[in-house]
Tab-separated table of C-alpha atoms in Angstrom:
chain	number	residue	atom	x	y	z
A	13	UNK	CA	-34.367	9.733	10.752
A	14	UNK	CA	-31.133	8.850	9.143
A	15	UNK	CA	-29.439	5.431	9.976
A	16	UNK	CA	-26.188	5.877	11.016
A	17	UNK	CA	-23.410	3.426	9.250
A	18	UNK	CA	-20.818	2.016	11.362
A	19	UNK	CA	-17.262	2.596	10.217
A	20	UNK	CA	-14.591	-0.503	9.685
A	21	UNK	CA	-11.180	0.605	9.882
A	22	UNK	CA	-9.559	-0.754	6.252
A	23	UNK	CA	-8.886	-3.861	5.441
A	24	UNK	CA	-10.538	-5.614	8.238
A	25	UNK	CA	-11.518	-9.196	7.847
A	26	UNK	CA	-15.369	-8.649	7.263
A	27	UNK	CA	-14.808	-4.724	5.548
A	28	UNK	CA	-15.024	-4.555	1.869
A	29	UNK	CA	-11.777	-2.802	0.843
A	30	UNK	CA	-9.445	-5.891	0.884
A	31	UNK	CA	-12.141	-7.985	-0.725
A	32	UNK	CA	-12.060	-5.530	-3.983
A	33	UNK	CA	-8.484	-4.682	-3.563
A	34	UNK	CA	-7.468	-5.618	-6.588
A	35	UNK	CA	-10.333	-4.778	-8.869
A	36	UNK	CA	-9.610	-0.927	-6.924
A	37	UNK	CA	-5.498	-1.377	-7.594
A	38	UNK	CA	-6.142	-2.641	-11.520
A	39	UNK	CA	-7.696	0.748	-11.871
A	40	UNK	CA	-5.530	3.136	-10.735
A	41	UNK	CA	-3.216	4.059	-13.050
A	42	UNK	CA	-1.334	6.015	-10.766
A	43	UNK	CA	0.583	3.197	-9.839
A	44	UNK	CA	0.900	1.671	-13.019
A	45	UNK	CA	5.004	1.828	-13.442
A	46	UNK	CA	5.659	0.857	-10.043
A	47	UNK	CA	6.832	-2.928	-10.430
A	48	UNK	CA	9.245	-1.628	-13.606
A	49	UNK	CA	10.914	0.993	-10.929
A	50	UNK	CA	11.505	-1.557	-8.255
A	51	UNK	CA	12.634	-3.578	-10.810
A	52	UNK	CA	15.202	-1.213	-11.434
A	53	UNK	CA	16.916	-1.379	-8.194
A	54	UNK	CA	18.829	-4.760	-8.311
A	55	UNK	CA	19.398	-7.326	-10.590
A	56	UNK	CA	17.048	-10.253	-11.608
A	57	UNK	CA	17.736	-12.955	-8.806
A	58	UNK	CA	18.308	-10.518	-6.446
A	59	UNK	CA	16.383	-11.065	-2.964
A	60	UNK	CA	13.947	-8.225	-2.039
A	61	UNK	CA	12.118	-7.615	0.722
A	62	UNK	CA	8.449	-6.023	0.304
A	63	UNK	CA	6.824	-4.161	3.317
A	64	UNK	CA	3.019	-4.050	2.448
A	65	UNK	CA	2.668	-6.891	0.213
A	66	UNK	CA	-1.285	-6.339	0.139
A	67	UNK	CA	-2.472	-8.861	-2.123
A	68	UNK	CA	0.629	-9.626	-3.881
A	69	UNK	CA	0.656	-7.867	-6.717
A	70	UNK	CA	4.201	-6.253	-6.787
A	71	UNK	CA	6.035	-9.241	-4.941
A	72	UNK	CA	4.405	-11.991	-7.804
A	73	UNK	CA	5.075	-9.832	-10.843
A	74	UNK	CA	8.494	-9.363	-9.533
A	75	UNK	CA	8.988	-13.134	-8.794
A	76	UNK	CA	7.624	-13.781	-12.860
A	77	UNK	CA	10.982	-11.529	-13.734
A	78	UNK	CA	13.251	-13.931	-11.768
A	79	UNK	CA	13.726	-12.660	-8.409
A	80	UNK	CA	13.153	-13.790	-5.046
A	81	UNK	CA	10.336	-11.784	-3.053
A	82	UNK	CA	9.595	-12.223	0.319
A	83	UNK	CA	6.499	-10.372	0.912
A	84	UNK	CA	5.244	-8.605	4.732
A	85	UNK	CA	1.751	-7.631	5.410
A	86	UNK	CA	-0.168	-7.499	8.434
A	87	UNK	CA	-3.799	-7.899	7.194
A	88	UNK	CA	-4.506	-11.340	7.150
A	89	UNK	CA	-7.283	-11.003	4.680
A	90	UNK	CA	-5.264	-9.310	1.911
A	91	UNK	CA	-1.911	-12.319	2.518
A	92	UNK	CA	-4.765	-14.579	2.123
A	93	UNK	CA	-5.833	-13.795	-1.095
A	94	UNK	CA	-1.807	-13.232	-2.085
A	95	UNK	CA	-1.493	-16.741	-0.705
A	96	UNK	CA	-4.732	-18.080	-2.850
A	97	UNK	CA	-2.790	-16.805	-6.023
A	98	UNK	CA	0.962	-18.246	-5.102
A	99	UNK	CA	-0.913	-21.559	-5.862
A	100	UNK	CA	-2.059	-20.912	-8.934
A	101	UNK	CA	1.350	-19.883	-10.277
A	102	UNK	CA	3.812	-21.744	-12.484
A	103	UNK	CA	6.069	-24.012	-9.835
A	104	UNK	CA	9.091	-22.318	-10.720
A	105	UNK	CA	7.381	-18.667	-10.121
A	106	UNK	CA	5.952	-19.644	-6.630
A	107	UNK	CA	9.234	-21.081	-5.391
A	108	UNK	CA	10.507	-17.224	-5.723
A	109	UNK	CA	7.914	-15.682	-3.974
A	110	UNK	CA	6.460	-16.146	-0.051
A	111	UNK	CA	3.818	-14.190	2.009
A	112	UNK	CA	4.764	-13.786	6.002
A	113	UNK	CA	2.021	-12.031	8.094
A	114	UNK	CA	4.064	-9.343	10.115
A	115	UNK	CA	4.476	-5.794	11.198
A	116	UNK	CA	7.053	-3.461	9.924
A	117	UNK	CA	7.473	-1.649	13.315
A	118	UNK	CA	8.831	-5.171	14.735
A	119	UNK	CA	10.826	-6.727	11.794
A	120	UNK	CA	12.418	-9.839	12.972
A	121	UNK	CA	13.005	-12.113	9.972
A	122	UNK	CA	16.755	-13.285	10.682
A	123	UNK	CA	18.269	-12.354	7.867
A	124	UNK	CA	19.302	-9.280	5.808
A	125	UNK	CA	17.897	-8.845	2.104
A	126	UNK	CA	19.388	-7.424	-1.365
A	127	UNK	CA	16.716	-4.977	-1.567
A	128	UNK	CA	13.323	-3.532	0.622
A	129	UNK	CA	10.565	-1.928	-0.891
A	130	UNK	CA	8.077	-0.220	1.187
A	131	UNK	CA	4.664	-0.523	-1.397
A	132	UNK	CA	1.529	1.750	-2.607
A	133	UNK	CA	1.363	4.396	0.531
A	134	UNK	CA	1.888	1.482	3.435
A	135	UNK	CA	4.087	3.557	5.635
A	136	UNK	CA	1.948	6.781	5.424
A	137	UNK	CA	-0.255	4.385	7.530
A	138	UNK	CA	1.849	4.989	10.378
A	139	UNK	CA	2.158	7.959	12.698
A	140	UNK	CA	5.554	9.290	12.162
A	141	UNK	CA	7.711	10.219	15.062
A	142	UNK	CA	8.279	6.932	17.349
A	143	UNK	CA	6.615	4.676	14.772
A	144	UNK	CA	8.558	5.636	11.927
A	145	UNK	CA	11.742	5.762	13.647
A	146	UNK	CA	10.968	2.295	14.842
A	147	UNK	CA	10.267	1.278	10.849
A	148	UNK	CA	13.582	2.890	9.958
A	149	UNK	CA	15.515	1.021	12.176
A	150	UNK	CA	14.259	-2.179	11.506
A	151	UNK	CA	14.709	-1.613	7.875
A	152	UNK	CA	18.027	-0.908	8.129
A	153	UNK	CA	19.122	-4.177	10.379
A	154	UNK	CA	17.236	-6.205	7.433
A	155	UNK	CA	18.641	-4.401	4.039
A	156	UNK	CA	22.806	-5.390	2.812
A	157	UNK	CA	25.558	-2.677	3.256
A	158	UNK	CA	25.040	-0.337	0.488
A	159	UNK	CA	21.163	-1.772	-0.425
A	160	UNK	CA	18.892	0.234	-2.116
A	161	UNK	CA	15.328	1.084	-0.142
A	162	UNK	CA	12.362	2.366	-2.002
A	163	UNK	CA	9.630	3.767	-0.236
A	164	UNK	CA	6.145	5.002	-2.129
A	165	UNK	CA	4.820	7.619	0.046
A	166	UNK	CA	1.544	10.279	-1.465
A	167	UNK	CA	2.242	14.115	-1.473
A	168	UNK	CA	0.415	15.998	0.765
A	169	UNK	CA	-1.082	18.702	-1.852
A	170	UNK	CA	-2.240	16.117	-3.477
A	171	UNK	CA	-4.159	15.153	-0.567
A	172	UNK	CA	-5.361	18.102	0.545
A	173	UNK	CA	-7.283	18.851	-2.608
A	174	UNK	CA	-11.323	19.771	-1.717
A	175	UNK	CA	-13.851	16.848	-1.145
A	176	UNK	CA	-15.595	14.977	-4.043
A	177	UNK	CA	-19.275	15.420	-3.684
A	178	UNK	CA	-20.236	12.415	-1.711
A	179	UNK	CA	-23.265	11.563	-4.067
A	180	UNK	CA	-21.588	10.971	-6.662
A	181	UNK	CA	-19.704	8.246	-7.248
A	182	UNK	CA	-15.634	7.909	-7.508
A	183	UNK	CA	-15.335	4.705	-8.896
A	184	UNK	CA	-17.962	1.810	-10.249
A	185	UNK	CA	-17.445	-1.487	-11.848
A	186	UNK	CA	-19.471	-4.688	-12.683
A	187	UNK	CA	-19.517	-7.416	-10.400
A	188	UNK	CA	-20.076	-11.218	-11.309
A	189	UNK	CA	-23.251	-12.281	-10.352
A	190	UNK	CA	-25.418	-8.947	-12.243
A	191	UNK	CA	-23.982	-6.771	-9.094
A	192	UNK	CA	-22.326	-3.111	-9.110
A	193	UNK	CA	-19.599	-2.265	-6.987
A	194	UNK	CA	-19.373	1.901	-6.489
A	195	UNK	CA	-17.445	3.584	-4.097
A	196	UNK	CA	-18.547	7.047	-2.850
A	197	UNK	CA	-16.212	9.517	-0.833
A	198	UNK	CA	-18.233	10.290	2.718
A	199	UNK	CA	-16.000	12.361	4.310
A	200	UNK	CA	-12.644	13.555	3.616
A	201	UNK	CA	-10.027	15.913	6.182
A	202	UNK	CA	-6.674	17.024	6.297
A	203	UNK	CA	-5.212	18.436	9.143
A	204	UNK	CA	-2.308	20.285	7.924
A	205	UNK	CA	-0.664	21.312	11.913
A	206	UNK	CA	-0.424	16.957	11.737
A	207	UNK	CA	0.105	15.580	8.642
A	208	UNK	CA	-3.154	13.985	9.060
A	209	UNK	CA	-5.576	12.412	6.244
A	210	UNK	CA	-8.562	10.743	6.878
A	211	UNK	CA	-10.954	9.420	3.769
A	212	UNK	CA	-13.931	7.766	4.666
A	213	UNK	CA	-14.847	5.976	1.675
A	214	UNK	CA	-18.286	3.404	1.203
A	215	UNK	CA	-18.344	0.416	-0.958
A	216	UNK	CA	-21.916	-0.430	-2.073
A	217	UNK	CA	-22.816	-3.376	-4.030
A	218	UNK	CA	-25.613	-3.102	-5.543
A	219	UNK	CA	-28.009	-4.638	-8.237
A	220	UNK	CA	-27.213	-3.795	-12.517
A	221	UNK	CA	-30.734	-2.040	-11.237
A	222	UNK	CA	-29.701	-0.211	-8.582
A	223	UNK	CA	-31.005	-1.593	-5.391
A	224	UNK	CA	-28.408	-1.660	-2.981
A	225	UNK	CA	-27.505	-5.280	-1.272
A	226	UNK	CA	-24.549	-4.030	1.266
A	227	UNK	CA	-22.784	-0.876	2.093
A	228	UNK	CA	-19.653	-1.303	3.969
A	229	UNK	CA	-18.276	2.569	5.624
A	230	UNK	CA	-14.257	2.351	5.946
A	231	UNK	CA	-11.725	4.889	7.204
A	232	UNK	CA	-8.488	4.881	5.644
A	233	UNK	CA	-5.836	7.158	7.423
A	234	UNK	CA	-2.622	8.557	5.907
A	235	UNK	CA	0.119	10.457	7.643
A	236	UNK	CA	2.359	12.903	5.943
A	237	UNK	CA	6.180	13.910	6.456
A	238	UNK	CA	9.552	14.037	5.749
A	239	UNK	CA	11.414	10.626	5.209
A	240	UNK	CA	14.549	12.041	5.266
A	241	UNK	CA	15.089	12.649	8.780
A	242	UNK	CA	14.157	9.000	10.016
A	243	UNK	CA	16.021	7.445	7.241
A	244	UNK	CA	19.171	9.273	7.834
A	245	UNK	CA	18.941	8.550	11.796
A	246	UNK	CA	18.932	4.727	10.684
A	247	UNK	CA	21.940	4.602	8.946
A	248	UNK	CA	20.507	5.368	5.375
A	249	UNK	CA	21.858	8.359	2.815
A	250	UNK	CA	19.904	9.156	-0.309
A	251	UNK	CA	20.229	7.864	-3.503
A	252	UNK	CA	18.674	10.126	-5.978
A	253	UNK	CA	15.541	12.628	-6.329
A	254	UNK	CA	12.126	11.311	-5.454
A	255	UNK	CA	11.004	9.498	-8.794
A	256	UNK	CA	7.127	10.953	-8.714
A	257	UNK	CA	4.479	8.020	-10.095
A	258	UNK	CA	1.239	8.616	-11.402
A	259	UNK	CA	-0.094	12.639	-9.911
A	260	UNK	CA	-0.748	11.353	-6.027
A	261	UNK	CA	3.185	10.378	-4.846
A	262	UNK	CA	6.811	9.900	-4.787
A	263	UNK	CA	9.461	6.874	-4.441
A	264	UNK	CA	11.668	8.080	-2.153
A	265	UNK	CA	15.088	6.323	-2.637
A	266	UNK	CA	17.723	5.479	-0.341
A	267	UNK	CA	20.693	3.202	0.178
A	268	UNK	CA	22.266	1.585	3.828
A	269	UNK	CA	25.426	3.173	4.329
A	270	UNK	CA	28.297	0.679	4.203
């Protein structure tokens, strides 16, 4: 009889996805020009905002081109591990750059910012309707008259392509320590009437050999539709075509109305 695997939801404290976040994120090229469009949006000194600061990737190698980052996330495993490497920058780098645990539904950060950039898919982990209108709204009290906002959301054909055969492997990479890490699709639906994606995805680690040490079964859920709407509702006009990165989304650009 087959054991059944339970299923973390991703990025939970003991689940294996924000442990290998990065080596996962280092590998997909289809975010690979990311930083250099945010980058774009204001000058160097400028202070942006980042909504799904993960790990820290974007908000540090925007802080090592001079400006000031304030990073939101509300997995406490990934901020740690963005946290771990503010320390181990140069002094001058880490003073530009801070990690705040907190959810982009209930922004309350005091202050209003040059810039916000909503990161690699984060609010296609919401249910739109009341959620995103809530998201819009706070965005908009925390963003200058006339700031840009940049939000990274996937397509939906590009979602609803047909399931990888879940034997064979998606991604695999050598460990430290003479381990493998490989990631296997287990299940994979799109419910088109919703906007609905769910990938079920395991990590195994396993020995150079192949005998497998731990298999950790996450669910990662994406929700698809149109920004527009909710933006426009907040106080926010667009600024420019979708600017599409890598083959799986779009930066959807906007700018607070004056």
């Amino acid at each position: 009889m087959a054991t059944s695997v339970a299923v973390r939801p991703y990025y939970a404290a003991d689940g294996a996805s924000a442990e290998f976040y990065d080596l996962l994120t280092d590998a997909d090229g289809s975010i690979r020009d990311d930083v250099d469009i945010y980058a774009g949006l204001v000058p160097a000194g400028a202070h942006i905002l980042e909504l799904g600061a993960g790990t820290g990737r974007v908000a540090i190698a925007l802080a090592e081109r001079g400006y000031r980052v304030t990073g939101i996330d509300v997995a406490a495993p990934m901020l740690a591990q963005a946290d771990a490497k503010r320390l181990r920058l140069a002094p001058d780098v880490a003073e530009r750059v801070r990690f705040v645990r907190g959810d982009l539904v209930s922004l309350a950060l005091g202050r209003r910012f040059d810039a916000i950039i909503v990161t690699y898919f984060t609010l296609a982990h919401l249910q739109p309707a009341s959620t995103w209108k809530k998201a819009f709204a706070g965005m908009a009290r925390h963003l200058v008259p006339g700031g840009p906002l940049a939000i990274h959301l996937p397509v939906a054909e590009k979602m609803d392509r047909p399931a990888p055969d879940p034997s064979r492997p998606v991604f695999r990479r050598a460990l430290d320590g003479d381990r493998l890490l490989t990631l296997y699709v287990a299940g994979q639906v799109m419910n088109r009437a919703t906007g609905r994606f769910d990938l079920t995805l395991d990590y195994v680690t396993s020995t150079s050999t192949g005998i497998e040490i731990h298999r950790s079964r996450e669910r990662l859920t994406y929700f698809h539709a149109d920004p527009r709407p909710y933006a426009e509702k907040a106080g926010f006009e667009l600024s420019g075509d979708p600017v599409p990165l890598g083959d799986k989304g779009m930066i959807h650009l906007f700018r607070r109305k004056s």
